[in-house]
């Protein structure tokens, strides 16, 4: 459905790959990568289990350069969490509250419109997600979309995860398709990739038993793509999932992308534990591996996004040599990760993003939500 973006992708011949100290399994995978051959589940597991981080990065970088050259994208966006009141109780989530509980919030449409109007000259994209709040009327969402477009039609609205869409259909007695068609008419341009978590029924039962599972998430996204609503895809890692479960997650995304071609970017999300001294957190190596294995396995995804809020700007910058070609954006006011204790800043300026990308030896490109280039910083 969607073409890969305009890029200055160069021919990466991979000759320097032969200098790497690649033995056995990785040598075989290198051969496949150079041939542009699809990697198998076993290859994905071997890649994750390899300690040869530089080789892994080099292979992923080869694919990155084949697809996107040195181009590295960012967007001027605003993350707006309209409510954190949620009927679910996902164990990994520090963001949600029950109605009336300390820290619970719900933004009125007027508050949201004021935020958008105040910032409209600094952003091209609104990223909006929220908890599953059972007390809001359907019109809240329709008016939310319409109101933002009334303020400025040029603002792209990337909003509502597959989990929210399924909830709206259930709550308001509509089909998934109806909700998506009505939202699209009201102004929805694209959907974020959240809520996928990890496509493992074992993990779902333990960590997010009330949330929709893999089949339903995939089905909502398939419907969105069929209606011309593109989306991203995420994977939450670094909690209790196994390497095999990560690779299976990637393969299910790849299969859906073969079918719909509606995904823009894959975004690995490092789990942020609530408790500060927890040992259950994704290390820098795990972050880089997740970017690299994502790039290598998802051969049909145009972009791999290193979400700097989740992995920190410095590791995100390094990941631009490990397969990533997108740093997300200026972000502003992010709450999901910050309520879990993320120590990253709440926003980066355009010039800070440009500096991070240039210092990595890459070409910064400001993009819109659909990956059209707005400005190149050569
Ligand atoms: O679905 C929630 C994750 C997601 C925690 O599409 C947590 O461009 C780590 O989807 N630790 C929401 N992760 C964020 C998201 C996203 C982010 C950036 C870009 C895009 C995009 C999408 O965050 C949730 C969940 O998987 N999450 N709590 C936590 N404590």
mmCIF file of C-alpha atoms and ligand atoms in Angstrom:
data_model
loop_
_atom_site.group_PDB
_atom_site.id
_atom_site.type_symbol
_atom_site.label_atom_id
_atom_site.label_comp_id
_atom_site.label_asym_id
_atom_site.label_seq_id
_atom_site.Cartn_x
_atom_site.Cartn_y
_atom_site.Cartn_z
ATOM 1 C CA UNK A 1 0.000 0.000 0.000
ATOM 2 C CA UNK A 2 2.723 2.475 0.896
ATOM 3 C CA UNK A 3 5.879 3.260 -1.021
ATOM 4 C CA UNK A 4 9.181 3.582 0.786
ATOM 5 C CA UNK A 5 10.087 7.215 1.352
ATOM 6 C CA UNK A 6 12.204 9.463 -0.799
ATOM 7 C CA UNK A 7 15.746 8.788 0.321
ATOM 8 C CA UNK A 8 19.295 9.207 -0.844
ATOM 9 C CA UNK A 9 19.958 5.530 -0.276
ATOM 10 C CA UNK A 10 23.347 4.568 -1.587
ATOM 11 C CA UNK A 11 24.609 1.240 -2.749
ATOM 12 C CA UNK A 12 26.115 -0.471 0.233
ATOM 13 C CA UNK A 13 28.160 -3.262 -1.294
ATOM 14 C CA UNK A 14 28.948 -4.851 2.041
ATOM 15 C CA UNK A 15 32.568 -5.465 1.079
ATOM 16 C CA UNK A 16 33.784 -4.310 4.475
ATOM 17 C CA UNK A 17 31.651 -7.015 6.029
ATOM 18 C CA UNK A 18 34.262 -9.512 4.986
ATOM 19 C CA UNK A 19 36.712 -7.868 7.415
ATOM 20 C CA UNK A 20 34.566 -8.869 10.337
ATOM 21 C CA UNK A 21 35.454 -11.752 12.516
ATOM 22 C CA UNK A 22 32.439 -13.804 11.559
ATOM 23 C CA UNK A 23 32.372 -17.494 12.306
ATOM 24 C CA UNK A 24 29.889 -20.287 11.798
ATOM 25 C CA UNK A 25 26.310 -19.157 12.127
ATOM 26 C CA UNK A 26 26.968 -15.437 11.705
ATOM 27 C CA UNK A 27 29.004 -16.056 8.558
ATOM 28 C CA UNK A 28 26.031 -17.889 7.104
ATOM 29 C CA UNK A 29 23.711 -15.046 8.111
ATOM 30 C CA UNK A 30 26.101 -12.509 6.588
ATOM 31 C CA UNK A 31 25.860 -14.359 3.290
ATOM 32 C CA UNK A 32 22.067 -14.173 3.401
ATOM 33 C CA UNK A 33 22.105 -10.479 4.318
ATOM 34 C CA UNK A 34 24.393 -9.681 1.383
ATOM 35 C CA UNK A 35 22.131 -11.653 -0.948
ATOM 36 C CA UNK A 36 19.079 -9.840 0.402
ATOM 37 C CA UNK A 37 17.721 -13.210 1.495
ATOM 38 C CA UNK A 38 15.059 -13.381 4.217
ATOM 39 C CA UNK A 39 16.302 -14.489 7.643
ATOM 40 C CA UNK A 40 14.643 -17.358 9.484
ATOM 41 C CA UNK A 41 13.435 -17.685 13.078
ATOM 42 C CA UNK A 42 16.625 -19.620 13.895
ATOM 43 C CA UNK A 43 18.734 -16.819 12.374
ATOM 44 C CA UNK A 44 16.918 -14.274 14.547
ATOM 45 C CA UNK A 45 17.596 -16.305 17.683
ATOM 46 C CA UNK A 46 21.285 -16.707 16.729
ATOM 47 C CA UNK A 47 21.591 -12.976 16.158
ATOM 48 C CA UNK A 48 20.094 -12.158 19.545
ATOM 49 C CA UNK A 49 22.299 -14.742 21.246
ATOM 50 C CA UNK A 50 25.492 -13.578 19.580
ATOM 51 C CA UNK A 51 28.000 -11.585 21.624
ATOM 52 C CA UNK A 52 29.613 -10.198 18.487
ATOM 53 C CA UNK A 53 27.849 -6.858 18.856
ATOM 54 C CA UNK A 54 29.911 -5.051 16.248
ATOM 55 C CA UNK A 55 29.244 -7.720 13.636
ATOM 56 C CA UNK A 56 25.557 -7.551 14.418
ATOM 57 C CA UNK A 57 25.611 -3.780 14.076
ATOM 58 C CA UNK A 58 27.552 -3.959 10.855
ATOM 59 C CA UNK A 59 25.100 -6.377 9.279
ATOM 60 C CA UNK A 60 22.131 -4.256 10.367
ATOM 61 C CA UNK A 61 23.860 -1.117 9.160
ATOM 62 C CA UNK A 62 24.319 -2.743 5.768
ATOM 63 C CA UNK A 63 20.551 -3.208 5.462
ATOM 64 C CA UNK A 64 19.908 0.282 6.841
ATOM 65 C CA UNK A 65 22.155 1.839 4.219
ATOM 66 C CA UNK A 66 20.704 -0.280 1.454
ATOM 67 C CA UNK A 67 17.223 1.012 2.325
ATOM 68 C CA UNK A 68 17.848 4.532 3.588
ATOM 69 C CA UNK A 69 21.459 5.451 2.843
ATOM 70 C CA UNK A 70 22.651 7.836 5.533
ATOM 71 C CA UNK A 71 19.285 9.557 5.775
ATOM 72 C CA UNK A 72 18.091 9.888 9.343
ATOM 73 C CA UNK A 73 14.629 11.137 10.113
ATOM 74 C CA UNK A 74 13.047 13.132 12.874
ATOM 75 C CA UNK A 75 9.721 14.885 13.258
ATOM 76 C CA UNK A 76 8.514 17.910 15.205
ATOM 77 C CA UNK A 77 5.816 16.286 17.249
ATOM 78 C CA UNK A 78 3.893 16.619 20.475
ATOM 79 C CA UNK A 79 3.014 13.608 22.638
ATOM 80 C CA UNK A 80 -0.344 14.203 24.152
ATOM 81 C CA UNK A 81 -1.740 11.722 26.643
ATOM 82 C CA UNK A 82 -5.357 12.792 26.938
ATOM 83 C CA UNK A 83 -6.152 10.585 29.949
ATOM 84 C CA UNK A 84 -4.401 8.004 32.100
ATOM 85 C CA UNK A 85 -7.639 6.622 33.523
ATOM 86 C CA UNK A 86 -7.688 3.020 32.360
ATOM 87 C CA UNK A 87 -9.836 -0.027 32.965
ATOM 88 C CA UNK A 88 -6.841 -2.337 32.527
ATOM 89 C CA UNK A 89 -4.272 -3.343 35.154
ATOM 90 C CA UNK A 90 -1.154 -4.115 33.109
ATOM 91 C CA UNK A 91 1.635 -5.036 35.498
ATOM 92 C CA UNK A 92 4.364 -3.245 33.534
ATOM 93 C CA UNK A 93 2.503 0.081 33.277
ATOM 94 C CA UNK A 94 3.195 2.975 35.661
ATOM 95 C CA UNK A 95 1.056 5.384 33.692
ATOM 96 C CA UNK A 96 -2.499 4.239 34.383
ATOM 97 C CA UNK A 97 -4.731 5.211 37.312
ATOM 98 C CA UNK A 98 -8.261 4.388 38.323
ATOM 99 C CA UNK A 99 -10.856 7.167 38.318
ATOM 100 C CA UNK A 100 -10.558 9.252 41.498
ATOM 101 C CA UNK A 101 -7.121 7.840 42.339
ATOM 102 C CA UNK A 102 -4.224 10.185 43.090
ATOM 103 C CA UNK A 103 -2.505 11.206 39.856
ATOM 104 C CA UNK A 104 -5.480 10.341 37.632
ATOM 105 C CA UNK A 105 -6.051 12.898 34.886
ATOM 106 C CA UNK A 106 -8.343 13.607 31.974
ATOM 107 C CA UNK A 107 -7.805 16.520 29.615
ATOM 108 C CA UNK A 108 -10.854 18.425 28.473
ATOM 109 C CA UNK A 109 -11.187 19.147 24.769
ATOM 110 C CA UNK A 110 -10.670 22.856 25.524
ATOM 111 C CA UNK A 111 -7.365 22.106 27.287
ATOM 112 C CA UNK A 112 -6.220 19.968 24.380
ATOM 113 C CA UNK A 113 -7.203 22.551 21.767
ATOM 114 C CA UNK A 114 -5.380 25.276 23.699
ATOM 115 C CA UNK A 115 -2.233 23.124 23.839
ATOM 116 C CA UNK A 116 -2.430 22.485 20.090
ATOM 117 C CA UNK A 117 -3.193 26.123 19.208
ATOM 118 C CA UNK A 118 -0.303 27.366 21.390
ATOM 119 C CA UNK A 119 2.153 24.986 19.743
ATOM 120 C CA UNK A 120 0.880 24.617 16.203
ATOM 121 C CA UNK A 121 3.783 26.525 14.649
ATOM 122 C CA UNK A 122 6.326 24.217 16.284
ATOM 123 C CA UNK A 123 4.849 20.868 15.323
ATOM 124 C CA UNK A 124 3.742 18.915 12.282
ATOM 125 C CA UNK A 125 2.449 15.840 14.111
ATOM 126 C CA UNK A 126 0.276 15.161 17.145
ATOM 127 C CA UNK A 127 0.874 11.745 18.714
ATOM 128 C CA UNK A 128 -2.069 10.995 21.004
ATOM 129 C CA UNK A 129 -2.719 7.927 23.107
ATOM 130 C CA UNK A 130 -4.543 7.373 26.371
ATOM 131 C CA UNK A 131 -5.843 4.839 28.849
ATOM 132 C CA UNK A 132 -9.054 2.900 28.284
ATOM 133 C CA UNK A 133 -11.363 5.365 30.024
ATOM 134 C CA UNK A 134 -14.905 3.971 30.202
ATOM 135 C CA UNK A 135 -16.578 7.258 31.133
ATOM 136 C CA UNK A 136 -15.878 9.248 27.970
ATOM 137 C CA UNK A 137 -18.531 9.596 25.262
ATOM 138 C CA UNK A 138 -17.736 8.569 21.683
ATOM 139 C CA UNK A 139 -18.079 12.202 20.604
ATOM 140 C CA UNK A 140 -15.072 13.167 22.723
ATOM 141 C CA UNK A 141 -12.826 11.358 20.223
ATOM 142 C CA UNK A 142 -14.630 12.568 17.116
ATOM 143 C CA UNK A 143 -14.528 16.154 18.368
ATOM 144 C CA UNK A 144 -10.894 15.750 19.413
ATOM 145 C CA UNK A 145 -9.920 14.804 15.853
ATOM 146 C CA UNK A 146 -12.145 17.398 14.185
ATOM 147 C CA UNK A 147 -11.086 20.163 16.574
ATOM 148 C CA UNK A 148 -7.367 19.661 15.902
ATOM 149 C CA UNK A 149 -7.940 19.723 12.148
ATOM 150 C CA UNK A 150 -10.013 22.892 12.590
ATOM 151 C CA UNK A 151 -7.055 24.543 14.319
ATOM 152 C CA UNK A 152 -4.699 23.571 11.491
ATOM 153 C CA UNK A 153 -5.483 21.070 8.749
ATOM 154 C CA UNK A 154 -1.781 20.516 8.115
ATOM 155 C CA UNK A 155 -1.183 18.875 11.496
ATOM 156 C CA UNK A 156 -0.931 15.112 11.050
ATOM 157 C CA UNK A 157 -2.813 13.182 13.669
ATOM 158 C CA UNK A 158 -1.220 9.872 14.667
ATOM 159 C CA UNK A 159 -3.463 8.596 17.401
ATOM 160 C CA UNK A 160 -5.012 5.655 19.242
ATOM 161 C CA UNK A 161 -3.365 2.265 19.519
ATOM 162 C CA UNK A 162 -5.050 -0.904 18.297
ATOM 163 C CA UNK A 163 -5.940 -1.537 21.954
ATOM 164 C CA UNK A 164 -7.857 1.746 22.180
ATOM 165 C CA UNK A 165 -9.649 1.140 18.865
ATOM 166 C CA UNK A 166 -10.802 -2.315 19.989
ATOM 167 C CA UNK A 167 -11.986 -0.791 23.291
ATOM 168 C CA UNK A 168 -13.977 1.939 21.513
ATOM 169 C CA UNK A 169 -15.676 -0.632 19.277
ATOM 170 C CA UNK A 170 -16.632 -2.738 22.305
ATOM 171 C CA UNK A 171 -17.739 0.198 24.480
ATOM 172 C CA UNK A 172 -19.779 2.033 21.877
ATOM 173 C CA UNK A 173 -21.239 -1.020 20.131
ATOM 174 C CA UNK A 174 -19.549 -0.450 16.788
ATOM 175 C CA UNK A 175 -17.379 -2.580 14.554
ATOM 176 C CA UNK A 176 -13.645 -1.933 14.384
ATOM 177 C CA UNK A 177 -14.117 -0.921 10.774
ATOM 178 C CA UNK A 178 -16.865 1.596 11.644
ATOM 179 C CA UNK A 179 -14.734 3.239 14.317
ATOM 180 C CA UNK A 180 -11.775 3.502 11.976
ATOM 181 C CA UNK A 181 -13.828 4.863 9.080
ATOM 182 C CA UNK A 182 -15.473 7.474 11.312
ATOM 183 C CA UNK A 183 -12.151 8.434 12.900
ATOM 184 C CA UNK A 184 -10.532 8.731 9.488
ATOM 185 C CA UNK A 185 -13.327 10.987 8.299
ATOM 186 C CA UNK A 186 -12.883 13.119 11.431
ATOM 187 C CA UNK A 187 -9.131 13.542 10.833
ATOM 188 C CA UNK A 188 -7.162 10.454 11.879
ATOM 189 C CA UNK A 189 -4.131 10.138 9.565
ATOM 190 C CA UNK A 190 -2.149 7.293 11.090
ATOM 191 C CA UNK A 191 -1.892 5.079 14.149
ATOM 192 C CA UNK A 192 0.993 4.636 16.570
ATOM 193 C CA UNK A 193 2.437 1.190 17.151
ATOM 194 C CA UNK A 194 1.730 0.845 20.862
ATOM 195 C CA UNK A 195 -0.164 -1.829 22.705
ATOM 196 C CA UNK A 196 1.468 -4.718 20.861
ATOM 197 C CA UNK A 197 3.676 -5.392 23.896
ATOM 198 C CA UNK A 198 5.018 -8.872 23.151
ATOM 199 C CA UNK A 199 3.021 -11.348 21.097
ATOM 200 C CA UNK A 200 3.299 -14.159 23.609
ATOM 201 C CA UNK A 201 0.216 -15.643 25.231
ATOM 202 C CA UNK A 202 2.418 -16.872 28.123
ATOM 203 C CA UNK A 203 3.610 -13.322 28.891
ATOM 204 C CA UNK A 204 0.169 -11.810 28.297
ATOM 205 C CA UNK A 205 -1.381 -14.097 30.922
ATOM 206 C CA UNK A 206 1.208 -12.980 33.469
ATOM 207 C CA UNK A 207 1.594 -9.282 32.680
ATOM 208 C CA UNK A 208 -1.385 -7.911 30.794
ATOM 209 C CA UNK A 209 -4.079 -10.576 30.918
ATOM 210 C CA UNK A 210 -6.998 -8.162 30.305
ATOM 211 C CA UNK A 211 -5.466 -6.505 27.259
ATOM 212 C CA UNK A 212 -6.165 -7.798 23.745
ATOM 213 C CA UNK A 213 -3.723 -10.436 22.555
ATOM 214 C CA UNK A 214 -1.696 -10.799 19.400
ATOM 215 C CA UNK A 215 -4.537 -11.991 17.159
ATOM 216 C CA UNK A 216 -6.768 -9.035 18.010
ATOM 217 C CA UNK A 217 -3.962 -6.466 17.784
ATOM 218 C CA UNK A 218 -3.026 -7.813 14.364
ATOM 219 C CA UNK A 219 -6.636 -7.868 13.250
ATOM 220 C CA UNK A 220 -7.240 -4.192 14.190
ATOM 221 C CA UNK A 221 -4.047 -3.114 12.418
ATOM 222 C CA UNK A 222 -4.888 -5.213 9.366
ATOM 223 C CA UNK A 223 -8.256 -3.434 9.170
ATOM 224 C CA UNK A 224 -6.621 -0.008 9.606
ATOM 225 C CA UNK A 225 -4.134 -0.706 6.834
ATOM 226 C CA UNK A 226 -6.896 -1.943 4.542
ATOM 227 C CA UNK A 227 -8.689 1.389 5.072
ATOM 228 C CA UNK A 228 -5.564 3.380 4.156
ATOM 229 C CA UNK A 229 -4.560 4.212 7.728
ATOM 230 C CA UNK A 230 -0.841 3.427 8.065
ATOM 231 C CA UNK A 231 0.728 2.611 11.418
ATOM 232 C CA UNK A 232 3.869 1.774 13.296
ATOM 233 C CA UNK A 233 4.606 -1.375 15.267
ATOM 234 C CA UNK A 234 6.285 -1.705 18.653
ATOM 235 C CA UNK A 235 7.754 -4.477 20.787
ATOM 236 C CA UNK A 236 8.099 -4.139 24.550
ATOM 237 C CA UNK A 237 11.223 -6.005 25.657
ATOM 238 C CA UNK A 238 13.440 -6.388 28.706
ATOM 239 C CA UNK A 239 10.848 -7.820 31.117
ATOM 240 C CA UNK A 240 10.045 -11.540 31.325
ATOM 241 C CA UNK A 241 10.019 -12.442 27.632
ATOM 242 C CA UNK A 242 12.470 -14.887 26.067
ATOM 243 C CA UNK A 243 14.621 -14.257 23.017
ATOM 244 C CA UNK A 244 12.479 -16.726 21.093
ATOM 245 C CA UNK A 245 9.341 -14.774 21.994
ATOM 246 C CA UNK A 246 10.982 -11.588 20.705
ATOM 247 C CA UNK A 247 11.871 -13.221 17.406
ATOM 248 C CA UNK A 248 8.382 -14.707 17.054
ATOM 249 C CA UNK A 249 6.968 -11.219 17.601
ATOM 250 C CA UNK A 250 9.125 -9.860 14.785
ATOM 251 C CA UNK A 251 8.121 -12.662 12.449
ATOM 252 C CA UNK A 252 4.406 -12.012 13.030
ATOM 253 C CA UNK A 253 4.931 -8.329 12.244
ATOM 254 C CA UNK A 254 6.881 -9.221 9.110
ATOM 255 C CA UNK A 255 4.099 -11.536 7.958
ATOM 256 C CA UNK A 256 1.473 -8.825 8.425
ATOM 257 C CA UNK A 257 3.627 -6.309 6.573
ATOM 258 C CA UNK A 258 3.970 -8.762 3.656
ATOM 259 C CA UNK A 259 0.215 -8.772 3.494
ATOM 260 C CA UNK A 260 -0.667 -5.075 4.017
ATOM 261 C CA UNK A 261 2.495 -3.000 3.484
ATOM 262 C CA UNK A 262 0.941 -0.523 5.900
ATOM 263 C CA UNK A 263 3.715 -0.250 8.496
ATOM 264 C CA UNK A 264 6.095 2.677 8.440
ATOM 265 C CA UNK A 265 8.400 1.972 11.355
ATOM 266 C CA UNK A 266 9.265 -0.656 13.917
ATOM 267 C CA UNK A 267 10.018 0.722 17.384
ATOM 268 C CA UNK A 268 11.584 -1.516 20.019
ATOM 269 C CA UNK A 269 10.524 -0.200 23.448
ATOM 270 C CA UNK A 270 12.768 -0.950 26.412
ATOM 271 C CA UNK A 271 10.779 -1.820 29.508
ATOM 272 C CA UNK A 272 11.129 0.756 32.285
ATOM 273 C CA UNK A 273 10.556 -0.804 35.689
ATOM 274 C CA UNK A 274 8.787 1.177 38.365
ATOM 275 C CA UNK A 275 11.193 0.259 41.121
ATOM 276 C CA UNK A 276 14.436 2.099 40.729
ATOM 277 C CA UNK A 277 16.738 -0.619 41.984
ATOM 278 C CA UNK A 278 15.066 -3.356 39.962
ATOM 279 C CA UNK A 279 17.477 -5.529 38.019
ATOM 280 C CA UNK A 280 14.827 -6.037 35.367
ATOM 281 C CA UNK A 281 15.728 -3.393 32.846
ATOM 282 C CA UNK A 282 17.087 -3.416 29.342
ATOM 283 C CA UNK A 283 20.798 -2.592 29.140
ATOM 284 C CA UNK A 284 22.448 -0.534 26.408
ATOM 285 C CA UNK A 285 23.597 -3.727 24.699
ATOM 286 C CA UNK A 286 20.071 -5.099 24.712
ATOM 287 C CA UNK A 287 18.805 -1.840 23.218
ATOM 288 C CA UNK A 288 21.347 -1.967 20.405
ATOM 289 C CA UNK A 289 20.682 -5.657 19.752
ATOM 290 C CA UNK A 290 16.940 -5.033 19.591
ATOM 291 C CA UNK A 291 17.413 -2.301 17.006
ATOM 292 C CA UNK A 292 19.836 -4.430 14.979
ATOM 293 C CA UNK A 293 17.834 -7.667 15.069
ATOM 294 C CA UNK A 294 14.700 -5.646 14.267
ATOM 295 C CA UNK A 295 16.413 -4.178 11.193
ATOM 296 C CA UNK A 296 17.677 -7.564 10.034
ATOM 297 C CA UNK A 297 14.481 -9.543 10.562
ATOM 298 C CA UNK A 298 12.023 -6.879 9.369
ATOM 299 C CA UNK A 299 13.340 -6.712 5.816
ATOM 300 C CA UNK A 300 10.007 -5.280 4.617
ATOM 301 C CA UNK A 301 9.782 -2.397 7.106
ATOM 302 C CA UNK A 302 10.947 0.902 5.597
ATOM 303 C CA UNK A 303 12.128 2.361 8.927
ATOM 304 C CA UNK A 304 13.477 1.393 12.333
ATOM 305 C CA UNK A 305 12.913 4.014 14.983
ATOM 306 C CA UNK A 306 15.223 4.496 17.971
ATOM 307 C CA UNK A 307 12.879 6.128 20.447
ATOM 308 C CA UNK A 308 15.286 8.331 22.408
ATOM 309 C CA UNK A 309 12.818 8.753 25.285
ATOM 310 C CA UNK A 310 13.016 5.018 25.912
ATOM 311 C CA UNK A 311 16.712 4.267 25.307
ATOM 312 C CA UNK A 312 18.188 7.689 26.035
ATOM 313 C CA UNK A 313 19.526 10.108 23.392
ATOM 314 C CA UNK A 314 23.079 8.737 23.564
ATOM 315 C CA UNK A 315 22.263 5.084 22.950
ATOM 316 C CA UNK A 316 19.671 6.164 20.368
ATOM 317 C CA UNK A 317 22.416 8.118 18.598
ATOM 318 C CA UNK A 318 24.741 5.090 18.559
ATOM 319 C CA UNK A 319 21.890 2.939 17.285
ATOM 320 C CA UNK A 320 22.003 4.987 14.069
ATOM 321 C CA UNK A 321 24.953 2.697 13.212
ATOM 322 C CA UNK A 322 23.043 -0.412 14.319
ATOM 323 C CA UNK A 323 20.114 -0.267 11.929
ATOM 324 C CA UNK A 324 18.029 2.709 13.086
ATOM 325 C CA UNK A 325 17.245 5.543 10.663
ATOM 326 C CA UNK A 326 14.726 7.522 12.720
ATOM 327 C CA UNK A 327 14.998 9.208 16.120
ATOM 328 C CA UNK A 328 11.280 9.966 16.483
ATOM 329 C CA UNK A 329 11.080 13.616 17.378
ATOM 330 C CA UNK A 330 10.975 16.598 19.620
ATOM 331 C CA UNK A 331 8.269 14.720 21.592
ATOM 332 C CA UNK A 332 7.335 17.199 24.385
ATOM 333 C CA UNK A 333 5.381 16.303 27.459
ATOM 334 C CA UNK A 334 5.724 12.500 27.232
ATOM 335 C CA UNK A 335 4.202 10.724 30.256
ATOM 336 C CA UNK A 336 4.073 6.939 29.718
ATOM 337 C CA UNK A 337 7.818 6.481 30.207
ATOM 338 C CA UNK A 338 8.333 9.426 32.540
ATOM 339 C CA UNK A 339 5.731 8.139 34.971
ATOM 340 C CA UNK A 340 7.788 4.916 35.014
ATOM 341 C CA UNK A 341 10.808 6.974 36.055
ATOM 342 C CA UNK A 342 12.523 7.543 32.679
ATOM 343 C CA UNK A 343 15.432 9.883 33.340
ATOM 344 C CA UNK A 344 15.503 11.314 29.818
ATOM 345 C CA UNK A 345 14.499 14.910 29.152
ATOM 346 C CA UNK A 346 10.910 15.568 28.245
ATOM 347 C CA UNK A 347 11.769 17.183 24.909
ATOM 348 C CA UNK A 348 14.664 17.717 22.504
ATOM 349 C CA UNK A 349 14.843 20.739 20.247
ATOM 350 C CA UNK A 350 15.190 20.521 16.491
ATOM 351 C CA UNK A 351 18.800 21.692 16.701
ATOM 352 C CA UNK A 352 19.619 19.089 19.377
ATOM 353 C CA UNK A 353 18.239 16.331 17.147
ATOM 354 C CA UNK A 354 20.179 17.675 14.168
ATOM 355 C CA UNK A 355 23.370 17.692 16.253
ATOM 356 C CA UNK A 356 22.861 14.111 17.452
ATOM 357 C CA UNK A 357 22.371 12.948 13.873
ATOM 358 C CA UNK A 358 25.218 14.963 12.348
ATOM 359 C CA UNK A 359 27.660 13.829 15.039
ATOM 360 C CA UNK A 360 26.750 10.258 14.107
ATOM 361 C CA UNK A 361 27.920 11.032 10.559
ATOM 362 C CA UNK A 362 24.391 10.854 9.186
ATOM 363 C CA UNK A 363 22.188 13.228 7.210
ATOM 364 C CA UNK A 364 19.380 14.765 9.276
ATOM 365 C CA UNK A 365 16.021 15.046 7.541
ATOM 366 C CA UNK A 366 13.014 16.599 9.125
ATOM 367 C CA UNK A 367 10.012 14.554 8.007
ATOM 368 C CA UNK A 368 6.277 14.724 8.383
ATOM 369 C CA UNK A 369 4.223 11.884 9.820
ATOM 370 C CA UNK A 370 4.091 10.165 6.422
ATOM 371 C CA UNK A 371 7.870 10.323 5.941
ATOM 372 C CA UNK A 372 7.775 13.094 3.350
ATOM 373 C CA UNK A 373 10.902 15.217 3.716
ATOM 374 C CA UNK A 374 10.286 18.744 5.000
ATOM 375 C CA UNK A 375 13.916 19.873 5.269
ATOM 376 C CA UNK A 376 17.336 18.328 4.717
ATOM 377 C CA UNK A 377 20.231 19.498 6.924
ATOM 378 C CA UNK A 378 23.145 18.631 4.656
HETATM 379 O O1 LIG B 1 2.097 0.242 24.471
HETATM 380 C C1 LIG B 1 4.114 1.301 28.806
HETATM 381 C C2 LIG B 1 4.948 0.879 26.454
HETATM 382 C C3 LIG B 1 3.822 1.906 24.801
HETATM 383 C C4 LIG B 1 5.934 1.076 29.894
HETATM 384 O O2 LIG B 1 4.188 4.605 17.108
HETATM 385 C C5 LIG B 1 6.184 0.934 28.544
HETATM 386 O O3 LIG B 1 5.579 6.235 16.795
HETATM 387 C C6 LIG B 1 8.364 0.623 28.962
HETATM 388 O O4 LIG B 1 3.605 2.896 21.743
HETATM 389 N N1 LIG B 1 8.190 0.728 30.284
HETATM 390 C C7 LIG B 1 3.309 3.293 24.416
HETATM 391 N N2 LIG B 1 7.373 0.710 28.072
HETATM 392 C C8 LIG B 1 4.348 4.081 23.630
HETATM 393 C C9 LIG B 1 4.312 3.769 22.171
HETATM 394 C C10 LIG B 1 5.120 4.546 21.206
HETATM 395 C C11 LIG B 1 6.229 5.242 21.629
HETATM 396 C C12 LIG B 1 6.953 5.965 20.692
HETATM 397 C C13 LIG B 1 6.582 6.023 19.364
HETATM 398 C C14 LIG B 1 5.467 5.311 18.960
HETATM 399 C C15 LIG B 1 5.038 5.381 17.535
HETATM 400 C C16 LIG B 1 4.733 4.550 19.873
HETATM 401 O O5 LIG B 1 4.778 2.088 25.787
HETATM 402 C C17 LIG B 1 2.866 0.923 25.399
HETATM 403 C C18 LIG B 1 3.801 -0.025 26.086
HETATM 404 O O6 LIG B 1 4.273 -0.984 25.192
HETATM 405 N N3 LIG B 1 5.045 1.060 27.905
HETATM 406 N N4 LIG B 1 4.648 1.330 30.044
HETATM 407 C C19 LIG B 1 7.006 0.957 30.805
HETATM 408 N N5 LIG B 1 6.871 1.056 32.107
#
